[in-house]
mmCIF file of C-alpha atoms in Angstrom:
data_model
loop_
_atom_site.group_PDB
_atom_site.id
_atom_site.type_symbol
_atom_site.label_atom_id
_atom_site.label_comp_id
_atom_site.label_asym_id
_atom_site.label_seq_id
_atom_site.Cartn_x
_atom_site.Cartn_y
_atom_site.Cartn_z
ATOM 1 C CA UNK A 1 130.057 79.894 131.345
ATOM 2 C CA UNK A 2 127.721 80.487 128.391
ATOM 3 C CA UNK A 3 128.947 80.077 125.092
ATOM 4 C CA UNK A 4 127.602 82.788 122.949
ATOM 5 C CA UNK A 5 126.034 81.415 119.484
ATOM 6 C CA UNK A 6 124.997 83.551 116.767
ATOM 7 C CA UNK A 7 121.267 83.614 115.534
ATOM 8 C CA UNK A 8 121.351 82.758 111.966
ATOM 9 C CA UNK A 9 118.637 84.113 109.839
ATOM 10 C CA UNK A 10 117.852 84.084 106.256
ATOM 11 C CA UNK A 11 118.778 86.832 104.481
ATOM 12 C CA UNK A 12 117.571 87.789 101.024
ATOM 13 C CA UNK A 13 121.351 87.955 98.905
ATOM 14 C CA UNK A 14 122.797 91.585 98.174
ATOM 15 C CA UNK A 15 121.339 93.200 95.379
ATOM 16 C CA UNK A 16 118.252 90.878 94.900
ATOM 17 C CA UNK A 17 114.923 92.664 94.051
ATOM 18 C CA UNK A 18 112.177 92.419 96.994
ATOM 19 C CA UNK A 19 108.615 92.478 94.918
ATOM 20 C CA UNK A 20 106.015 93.888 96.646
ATOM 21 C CA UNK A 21 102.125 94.098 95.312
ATOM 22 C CA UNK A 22 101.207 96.961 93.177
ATOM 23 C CA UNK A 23 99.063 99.717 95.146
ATOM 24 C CA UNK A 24 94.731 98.415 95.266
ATOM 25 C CA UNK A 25 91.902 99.830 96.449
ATOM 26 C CA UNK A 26 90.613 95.851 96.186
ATOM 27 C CA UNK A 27 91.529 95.271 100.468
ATOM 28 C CA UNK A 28 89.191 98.550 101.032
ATOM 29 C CA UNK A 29 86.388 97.476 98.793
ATOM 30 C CA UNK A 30 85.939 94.030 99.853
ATOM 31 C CA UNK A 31 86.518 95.408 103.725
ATOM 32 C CA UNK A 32 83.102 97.732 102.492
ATOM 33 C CA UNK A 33 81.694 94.950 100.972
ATOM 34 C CA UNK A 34 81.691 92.701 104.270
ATOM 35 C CA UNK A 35 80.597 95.586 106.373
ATOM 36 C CA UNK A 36 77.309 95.857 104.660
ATOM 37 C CA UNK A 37 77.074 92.369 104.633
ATOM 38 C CA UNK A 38 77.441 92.383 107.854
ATOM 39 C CA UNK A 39 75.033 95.251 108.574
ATOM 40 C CA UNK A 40 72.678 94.286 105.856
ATOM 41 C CA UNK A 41 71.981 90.530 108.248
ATOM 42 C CA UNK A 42 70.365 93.184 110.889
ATOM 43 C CA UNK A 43 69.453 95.905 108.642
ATOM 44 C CA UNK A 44 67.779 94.044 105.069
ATOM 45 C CA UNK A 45 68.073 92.608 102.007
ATOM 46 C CA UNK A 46 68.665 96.244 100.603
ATOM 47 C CA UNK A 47 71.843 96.028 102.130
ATOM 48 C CA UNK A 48 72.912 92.795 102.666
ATOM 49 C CA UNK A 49 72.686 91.873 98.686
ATOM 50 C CA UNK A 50 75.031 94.317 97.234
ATOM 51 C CA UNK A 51 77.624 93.998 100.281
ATOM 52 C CA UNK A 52 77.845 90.616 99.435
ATOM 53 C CA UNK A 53 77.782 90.905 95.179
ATOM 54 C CA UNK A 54 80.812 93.921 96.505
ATOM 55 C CA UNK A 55 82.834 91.341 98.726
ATOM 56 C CA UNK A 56 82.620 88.349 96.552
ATOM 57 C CA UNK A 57 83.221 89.931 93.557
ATOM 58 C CA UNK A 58 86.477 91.901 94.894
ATOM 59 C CA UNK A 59 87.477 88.891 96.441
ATOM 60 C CA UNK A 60 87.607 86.976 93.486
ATOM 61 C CA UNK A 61 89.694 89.788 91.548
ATOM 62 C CA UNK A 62 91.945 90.194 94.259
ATOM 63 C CA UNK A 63 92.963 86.528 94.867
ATOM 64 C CA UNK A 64 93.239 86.361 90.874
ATOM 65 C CA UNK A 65 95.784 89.127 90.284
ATOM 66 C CA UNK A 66 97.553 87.861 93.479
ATOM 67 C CA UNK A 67 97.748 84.409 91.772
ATOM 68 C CA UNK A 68 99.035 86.242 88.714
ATOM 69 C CA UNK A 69 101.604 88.899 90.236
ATOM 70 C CA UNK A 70 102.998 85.000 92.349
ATOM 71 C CA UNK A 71 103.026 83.440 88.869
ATOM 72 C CA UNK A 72 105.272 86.420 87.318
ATOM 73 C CA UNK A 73 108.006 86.140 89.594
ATOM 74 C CA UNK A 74 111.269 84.220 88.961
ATOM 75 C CA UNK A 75 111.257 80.735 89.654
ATOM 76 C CA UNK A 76 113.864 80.654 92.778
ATOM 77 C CA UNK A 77 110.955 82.848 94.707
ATOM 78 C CA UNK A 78 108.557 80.508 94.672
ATOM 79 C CA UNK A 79 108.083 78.051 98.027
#
């Protein structure tokens, strides 16, 4: 016979606050951003240029204000 083992998984404790990220429009811009990159390779310089100035730049804001919201939290969330 099979012996029947509970899964164990780890739970957040009752009552603890789950942060999530503040609403952006940064994921859509720097999605834009590539897209014209991407077009602008086949398409020109016209395009290609400010795609990429759109994607690097949100990229760069976007990692930095993650790196700040990560640095906010309480010390027991970070891994």
């Amino acid at each position: 016979m099979s012996e029947h083992h509970p899964i164990e998984t780890e739970a957040s404790p009752t009552g603890e606050h789950i942060h999530m990220p503040a609403p952006s429009i940064l994921p859509v811009l720097n999605a834009v951003g590539l897209a014209l990159t991407i077009v602008g390779i086949t398409e020109g310089f016209w395009i290609l240029i400010p795609g990429a100035v759109l994607f690097l730049i949100t990229a760069v804001v976007w990692i930095r204000s993650a790196v700040r919201e990560t640095a906010e939290l309480p010390l027991e969330h970070h891994h």
